[in-house]
Amino acid sequence: MGVQSLVVACGAVALCLALTTATNPGFVVRITQAGLDYAHQHGITILEKELAQLKLPDMSGDSRVGRVGKVRYELSRLRLRDFHLPYSRITPISNVGLQVSISNAFAELDGDWRVKFLFVRDHGSFDLKAENVYIKISLRLGSNAAGKPTVSTSECSARISKVRVLFSGRLGWLYNLFHRAIESRFRKILEDKICDIVDKSVRNELQKFVQTLPVTARIDAKTGIDYSLVAAPRATAQFLDAGLKGEFYSLAHRSTVPFSPLPLALPSDHDRMVYFGASSYFFNTAGIAYHEAGALVFEITEDMIPKDSRFSLDTSLFSAFIPQLEEMYPNMPVKFRLSTPTAPFLTIGPGGISLNPIVEAQAYAILPNSSLAPLFLLSLTGNVSAVINVRSGRIVGSLDVGRIRLSLKDSAVGTFEVRTIQSLMNILTSSSLLPRLNARLDEGFPLPLLDRIQLSNILVRFYQNFLLLGADVHFQPRG
């Protein structure tokens, strides 16, 4: 009884460790049956071309035919004219991978024959047709040490139900007497060759193609995105899911994110070929990466003020409510440096994306010698909402800022009522800061797409803690 209890306890500990060390993805790519069918069509087209180039070896042998006796035959210059795969389907198999089933395929080939028996020699040509060809292919999905997807053939079987050989020539009738033996040999050779071609096509075509998934995507000079797989792609009866790390990072110094992604369960939508689930973790690591890279620091100077604003950004602008400022630094240009003391943190819900960033605005007077004299430090808070879309394979967006709330954190020019410069700060943020942020967001961030994949028919939906993007896929072959 004690041993059994120990075994149960060890099992429970092992399960808990497995659960606590499991890595939730920050980003999920889901391929629906429609997407698999589209990929399958292109794959079958490639396989059909590969099979049409199949090379068959010359054949020779001896056969005893009735009263004729021993006949020596040779079949050479075998040429495969066509290999057609008219009916096929792809099916995700839970916890296994993908299965491709091909039925009613057929192939046609021709060649030359030569025969010798007794003192007779002759030659001619023949035609062969392999019908009712059935091929079953199982694909194993995985990931390598770099986090890239892998695919390999775990099983291949080919069965040819019917092979017909028709010989022509003066002694063609003789070949037709022992065609069964020849057809049997052709059947075995073709069945073996088919699976050889399948395995070669998976290695040389499919595996190379899935390896084009970008594990890391450089965004700009300061940040990148980690799209490496956290586990092997997972197949269910309806779709194929790939869990990606989905983490932004600073190129200068990559640090550990201080929080983990929550479990991400996509809805069972299937109207599009592919879906992307971008978690709040994905977006919040962007804030951390840009904050660590020093990219969330902005300066507002006189030359950035719109011409129609009818004011100059200098100390005289503040004279009405900070009179001592004008006395200390008369008619000197003013500069604001805006920065975030901490990385911005957003939330995603059914209503969309929102965040309440804290921004510090340090005001400086620019002295005649170009040095800076600190004036006052403001804290700015406000509600920010985001609009998200997909364009040219990139997540793009724009921000909208609600009412800004100000508070005075420090001042070298005495205290003053911050509400008196509320309108000014609204103008500065809406006319200078926001356009710069939106210009960057309009450049977008790359989605994890395989080479030559284009998206269309975009769908955008918001769920609790993640953004769902749906799209149809178009593969652009090389010209």
Short mmCIF file of C-alpha atoms in Angstrom, two decimals, residues 152-457:
data_model
loop_
_atom_site.label_atom_id
_atom_site.label_comp_id
_atom_site.label_asym_id
_atom_site.label_seq_id
_atom_site.Cartn_x
_atom_site.Cartn_y
_atom_site.Cartn_z
CA SER A 152 8.32 14.59 -42.74
CA THR A 153 6.71 11.49 -44.22
CA SER A 154 5.89 9.10 -41.42
CA GLU A 155 4.07 6.62 -43.67
CA CYS A 156 3.46 6.11 -47.37
CA SER A 157 1.67 3.30 -49.14
CA ALA A 158 0.74 2.96 -52.80
CA ARG A 159 -1.55 0.34 -54.28
CA ILE A 160 -2.22 -0.13 -57.99
CA SER A 161 -5.36 -2.14 -58.66
CA LYS A 162 -4.95 -2.57 -62.39
CA VAL A 163 -2.02 -2.56 -64.82
CA ARG A 164 -2.63 -3.15 -68.52
CA VAL A 165 0.15 -3.67 -71.04
CA LEU A 166 -0.48 -3.74 -74.77
CA PHE A 167 2.35 -4.87 -77.06
CA SER A 168 2.51 -4.04 -80.75
CA GLY A 169 4.69 -5.52 -83.45
CA ARG A 170 4.87 -8.77 -85.38
CA LEU A 171 5.29 -10.87 -82.22
CA GLY A 172 3.23 -8.65 -79.98
CA TRP A 173 0.80 -11.52 -79.57
CA LEU A 174 3.60 -13.47 -77.91
CA TYR A 175 4.12 -10.85 -75.23
CA ASN A 176 0.42 -10.75 -74.60
CA LEU A 177 0.64 -14.43 -73.60
CA PHE A 178 2.77 -13.67 -70.56
CA HIS A 179 1.68 -10.13 -69.80
CA ARG A 180 0.61 -11.05 -66.27
CA ALA A 181 4.18 -11.57 -65.13
CA ILE A 182 5.28 -8.29 -66.69
CA GLU A 183 2.32 -6.38 -65.27
CA SER A 184 3.11 -7.72 -61.80
CA ARG A 185 6.69 -6.49 -62.08
CA PHE A 186 5.54 -3.08 -63.29
CA ARG A 187 3.06 -2.82 -60.44
CA LYS A 188 5.74 -3.49 -57.79
CA ILE A 189 8.23 -1.07 -59.34
CA LEU A 190 5.66 1.70 -59.71
CA GLU A 191 4.34 1.31 -56.17
CA ASP A 192 7.86 1.58 -54.73
CA LYS A 193 8.79 4.51 -56.99
CA ILE A 194 5.63 6.45 -56.07
CA CYS A 195 6.52 6.48 -52.36
CA ASP A 196 10.13 7.37 -53.18
CA ILE A 197 8.89 10.40 -55.11
CA VAL A 198 6.48 11.33 -52.30
CA ASP A 199 9.24 11.23 -49.71
CA LYS A 200 11.56 13.25 -51.96
CA SER A 201 8.85 15.84 -52.66
CA VAL A 202 8.11 16.26 -48.94
CA ARG A 203 11.83 16.72 -48.17
CA ASN A 204 12.74 18.96 -51.10
CA GLU A 205 9.54 20.95 -51.52
CA LEU A 206 7.25 20.93 -48.49
CA GLN A 207 9.92 20.90 -45.78
CA LYS A 208 11.83 23.74 -47.44
CA PHE A 209 8.63 25.74 -47.80
CA VAL A 210 7.50 25.45 -44.16
CA GLN A 211 11.02 26.45 -43.11
CA THR A 212 10.38 29.90 -44.64
CA LEU A 213 8.28 30.75 -41.58
CA PRO A 214 10.19 33.64 -39.95
CA VAL A 215 11.31 32.60 -36.46
CA THR A 216 12.39 36.16 -35.80
CA ALA A 217 11.19 39.21 -37.65
CA ARG A 218 13.21 42.42 -37.46
CA ILE A 219 10.78 45.33 -37.17
CA ASP A 220 13.11 48.30 -37.18
CA ALA A 221 16.54 49.31 -35.93
CA LYS A 222 15.51 48.79 -32.30
CA THR A 223 13.09 45.86 -32.01
CA GLY A 224 12.18 42.45 -33.36
CA ILE A 225 9.49 39.79 -32.86
CA ASP A 226 10.12 36.20 -31.80
CA TYR A 227 7.76 33.90 -33.71
CA SER A 228 9.45 30.61 -32.81
CA LEU A 229 7.21 27.62 -32.10
CA VAL A 230 6.75 26.81 -28.42
CA ALA A 231 5.70 23.26 -29.32
CA ALA A 232 5.07 21.11 -32.38
CA PRO A 233 1.98 22.12 -34.40
CA ARG A 234 -1.13 20.40 -33.06
CA ALA A 235 -3.75 18.81 -35.30
CA THR A 236 -7.37 18.32 -34.30
CA ALA A 237 -10.26 16.94 -36.33
CA GLN A 238 -11.15 20.43 -37.65
CA PHE A 239 -7.93 22.43 -37.94
CA LEU A 240 -4.20 22.74 -37.40
CA ASP A 241 -2.87 25.01 -34.63
CA ALA A 242 0.66 26.36 -34.26
CA GLY A 243 1.54 28.05 -30.97
CA LEU A 244 4.23 30.71 -31.35
CA LYS A 245 6.17 32.57 -28.69
CA GLY A 246 4.78 35.89 -29.94
CA GLU A 247 7.17 38.17 -28.10
CA PHE A 248 8.68 41.53 -29.00
CA TYR A 249 12.24 42.17 -27.85
CA SER A 250 14.87 44.89 -27.87
CA LEU A 251 17.68 44.23 -30.34
CA ALA A 252 20.18 45.93 -28.03
CA HIS A 253 19.36 43.86 -24.96
CA ARG A 254 16.80 41.10 -24.64
CA SER A 255 15.47 40.73 -21.11
CA THR A 256 13.03 38.30 -19.56
CA VAL A 257 9.41 39.42 -19.74
CA PRO A 258 8.14 39.85 -16.16
CA PHE A 259 4.82 38.09 -16.85
CA SER A 260 3.62 35.04 -18.78
CA PRO A 261 1.01 34.69 -21.51
CA LEU A 262 -2.42 33.50 -20.46
CA PRO A 263 -3.94 30.40 -22.12
CA LEU A 264 -5.24 31.35 -25.56
CA ALA A 265 -8.31 29.44 -26.79
CA LEU A 266 -9.48 30.55 -30.23
CA PRO A 267 -13.17 30.33 -31.13
CA SER A 268 -14.22 27.59 -33.55
CA ASP A 269 -14.67 29.98 -36.50
CA HIS A 270 -13.97 28.37 -39.87
CA ASP A 271 -15.12 30.91 -42.47
CA ARG A 272 -11.55 31.92 -43.31
CA MET A 273 -8.57 29.81 -44.37
CA VAL A 274 -6.32 31.05 -41.58
CA TYR A 275 -6.74 32.77 -38.22
CA PHE A 276 -4.21 34.61 -36.09
CA GLY A 277 -4.70 34.96 -32.36
CA ALA A 278 -2.61 37.84 -30.97
CA SER A 279 -2.75 37.89 -27.18
CA SER A 280 -2.48 40.89 -24.90
CA TYR A 281 0.93 39.42 -23.96
CA PHE A 282 2.05 39.87 -27.58
CA PHE A 283 1.15 43.57 -27.60
CA ASN A 284 2.39 44.28 -24.08
CA THR A 285 5.83 42.85 -24.84
CA ALA A 286 5.94 45.43 -27.63
CA GLY A 287 5.55 48.16 -25.01
CA ILE A 288 8.36 46.62 -22.93
CA ALA A 289 10.68 46.24 -25.92
CA TYR A 290 10.22 49.80 -27.14
CA HIS A 291 10.50 51.16 -23.61
CA GLU A 292 13.75 49.26 -22.99
CA ALA A 293 15.10 50.38 -26.37
CA GLY A 294 14.48 54.02 -25.46
CA ALA A 295 12.08 54.40 -28.36
CA LEU A 296 9.27 55.87 -26.26
CA VAL A 297 10.96 59.23 -25.84
CA PHE A 298 9.66 62.11 -27.94
CA GLU A 299 10.59 65.76 -28.14
CA ILE A 300 8.30 68.61 -29.11
CA THR A 301 9.94 71.78 -30.33
CA GLU A 302 8.84 74.97 -32.06
CA ASP A 303 9.36 73.56 -35.57
CA MET A 304 6.84 70.79 -34.87
CA ILE A 305 3.98 73.16 -34.03
CA PRO A 306 1.43 73.42 -36.86
CA LYS A 307 1.62 76.78 -38.67
CA ASP A 308 -2.06 77.50 -38.06
CA SER A 309 -1.69 77.19 -34.26
CA ARG A 310 -0.98 80.98 -33.97
CA PHE A 311 1.43 80.66 -31.09
CA SER A 312 5.13 80.17 -30.58
CA LEU A 313 6.51 77.61 -28.20
CA ASP A 314 8.57 79.92 -26.00
CA THR A 315 8.52 81.22 -22.43
CA SER A 316 6.22 84.15 -23.31
CA LEU A 317 3.47 81.60 -24.00
CA PHE A 318 3.40 80.78 -20.24
CA SER A 319 3.70 84.33 -18.91
CA ALA A 320 0.00 84.69 -18.10
CA PHE A 321 -0.08 81.80 -15.63
CA ILE A 322 3.62 81.41 -14.73
CA PRO A 323 4.81 85.04 -14.61
CA GLN A 324 8.10 84.16 -12.94
CA LEU A 325 9.04 81.97 -15.93
CA GLU A 326 9.12 84.96 -18.25
CA GLU A 327 11.23 86.86 -15.74
CA MET A 328 13.76 84.05 -15.38
CA TYR A 329 14.01 83.12 -19.07
CA PRO A 330 12.61 85.99 -21.17
CA ASN A 331 11.54 85.08 -24.72
CA MET A 332 13.48 81.85 -24.80
CA PRO A 333 12.38 78.80 -26.81
CA VAL A 334 10.77 75.95 -24.90
CA LYS A 335 11.11 72.25 -25.54
CA PHE A 336 9.08 69.36 -24.13
CA ARG A 337 10.56 65.91 -23.71
CA LEU A 338 7.88 63.24 -23.34
CA SER A 339 8.71 59.80 -21.99
CA THR A 340 7.06 56.88 -20.23
CA PRO A 341 8.39 56.06 -16.75
CA THR A 342 7.16 52.48 -17.23
CA ALA A 343 6.23 50.41 -20.24
CA PRO A 344 2.62 51.03 -21.33
CA PHE A 345 0.22 48.20 -20.57
CA LEU A 346 -2.89 47.56 -22.64
CA THR A 347 -5.98 45.44 -22.21
CA ILE A 348 -8.02 43.63 -24.85
CA GLY A 349 -11.71 42.92 -24.44
CA PRO A 350 -14.79 42.47 -26.62
CA GLY A 351 -14.97 46.26 -26.93
CA GLY A 352 -11.49 46.58 -28.40
CA ILE A 353 -8.02 47.59 -27.26
CA SER A 354 -7.51 50.25 -24.62
CA LEU A 355 -4.68 51.52 -22.51
CA ASN A 356 -4.07 54.20 -19.89
CA PRO A 357 -0.43 55.14 -20.28
CA ILE A 358 1.38 57.47 -17.95
CA VAL A 359 3.51 60.01 -19.79
CA GLU A 360 5.90 62.45 -18.19
CA ALA A 361 6.42 65.78 -19.96
CA GLN A 362 9.57 67.64 -18.93
CA ALA A 363 9.64 71.28 -20.07
CA TYR A 364 12.98 72.98 -20.76
CA ALA A 365 14.02 76.47 -21.67
CA ILE A 366 16.61 76.48 -24.44
CA LEU A 367 19.31 78.91 -23.39
CA PRO A 368 21.32 81.07 -25.83
CA ASN A 369 24.25 78.63 -25.58
CA SER A 370 21.84 75.76 -26.52
CA SER A 371 22.00 74.23 -23.06
CA LEU A 372 18.73 73.24 -21.37
CA ALA A 373 17.26 74.67 -18.17
CA PRO A 374 14.59 72.40 -16.60
CA LEU A 375 11.34 74.26 -15.92
CA PHE A 376 8.65 71.86 -14.73
CA LEU A 377 7.66 68.21 -14.94
CA LEU A 378 4.08 67.19 -15.74
CA SER A 379 2.42 63.80 -15.48
CA LEU A 380 -0.11 63.10 -18.26
CA THR A 381 -2.71 60.36 -18.14
CA GLY A 382 -5.63 59.63 -20.41
CA ASN A 383 -7.70 56.97 -22.12
CA VAL A 384 -6.23 55.69 -25.39
CA SER A 385 -8.06 53.40 -27.80
CA ALA A 386 -6.66 51.59 -30.83
CA VAL A 387 -7.99 50.65 -34.26
CA ILE A 388 -6.40 47.51 -35.74
CA ASN A 389 -6.30 46.20 -39.31
CA VAL A 390 -4.13 44.07 -41.59
CA ARG A 391 -2.43 45.40 -44.70
CA SER A 392 0.16 43.69 -46.91
CA GLY A 393 0.72 40.96 -44.34
CA ARG A 394 1.30 43.40 -41.49
CA ILE A 395 -0.72 44.38 -38.42
CA VAL A 396 -1.33 48.12 -38.71
CA GLY A 397 -3.14 50.44 -36.37
CA SER A 398 -3.85 53.93 -35.13
CA LEU A 399 -4.43 55.49 -31.73
CA ASP A 400 -7.08 57.89 -30.53
CA VAL A 401 -6.52 59.82 -27.30
CA GLY A 402 -9.35 60.92 -25.04
CA ARG A 403 -9.23 63.75 -22.53
CA ILE A 404 -5.80 64.22 -20.97
CA ARG A 405 -5.45 64.72 -17.21
CA LEU A 406 -2.46 66.67 -15.90
CA SER A 407 -0.66 66.84 -12.59
CA LEU A 408 2.46 68.76 -11.57
CA LYS A 409 5.26 66.49 -10.33
CA ASP A 410 8.11 68.98 -10.03
CA SER A 411 8.80 72.63 -10.79
CA ALA A 412 11.85 74.89 -10.88
CA VAL A 413 9.69 77.96 -11.52
CA GLY A 414 7.26 77.74 -8.60
CA THR A 415 3.83 76.18 -8.35
CA PHE A 416 0.99 76.93 -10.76
CA GLU A 417 -2.42 75.61 -11.73
CA VAL A 418 -1.85 72.89 -14.32
CA ARG A 419 -5.40 73.31 -15.66
CA THR A 420 -4.24 76.61 -17.15
CA ILE A 421 -2.06 74.75 -19.68
CA GLN A 422 -4.57 71.94 -20.32
CA SER A 423 -5.50 73.30 -23.76
CA LEU A 424 -1.85 73.72 -24.71
CA MET A 425 -0.97 70.13 -23.82
CA ASN A 426 -4.03 68.88 -25.74
CA ILE A 427 -2.78 70.74 -28.82
CA LEU A 428 0.80 69.50 -28.43
CA THR A 429 -0.18 65.85 -28.03
CA SER A 430 -2.82 65.83 -30.77
CA SER A 431 -0.83 67.83 -33.33
CA SER A 432 2.72 66.61 -32.65
CA LEU A 433 2.90 63.41 -30.59
CA LEU A 434 -0.10 61.45 -31.88
CA PRO A 435 0.71 61.85 -35.61
CA ARG A 436 4.22 60.51 -35.00
CA LEU A 437 2.92 57.50 -33.09
CA ASN A 438 0.27 56.77 -35.73
CA ALA A 439 2.81 57.12 -38.53
CA ARG A 440 4.86 54.37 -36.88
CA LEU A 441 1.82 52.17 -36.27
CA ASP A 442 0.79 52.62 -39.89
CA GLU A 443 4.06 50.98 -40.95
CA GLY A 444 2.84 47.94 -39.06
CA PHE A 445 4.37 44.79 -37.64
CA PRO A 446 4.85 41.66 -39.78
CA LEU A 447 2.60 38.66 -39.32
CA PRO A 448 4.26 35.21 -39.30
CA LEU A 449 3.70 34.26 -42.95
CA LEU A 450 5.34 31.67 -45.13
CA ASP A 451 7.13 32.83 -48.26
CA ARG A 452 4.94 34.15 -51.11
CA ILE A 453 1.73 34.09 -49.04
CA GLN A 454 -0.71 36.98 -49.45
CA LEU A 455 -3.80 37.65 -47.32
CA SER A 456 -7.23 38.88 -48.35
CA ASN A 457 -10.80 39.10 -47.02
#
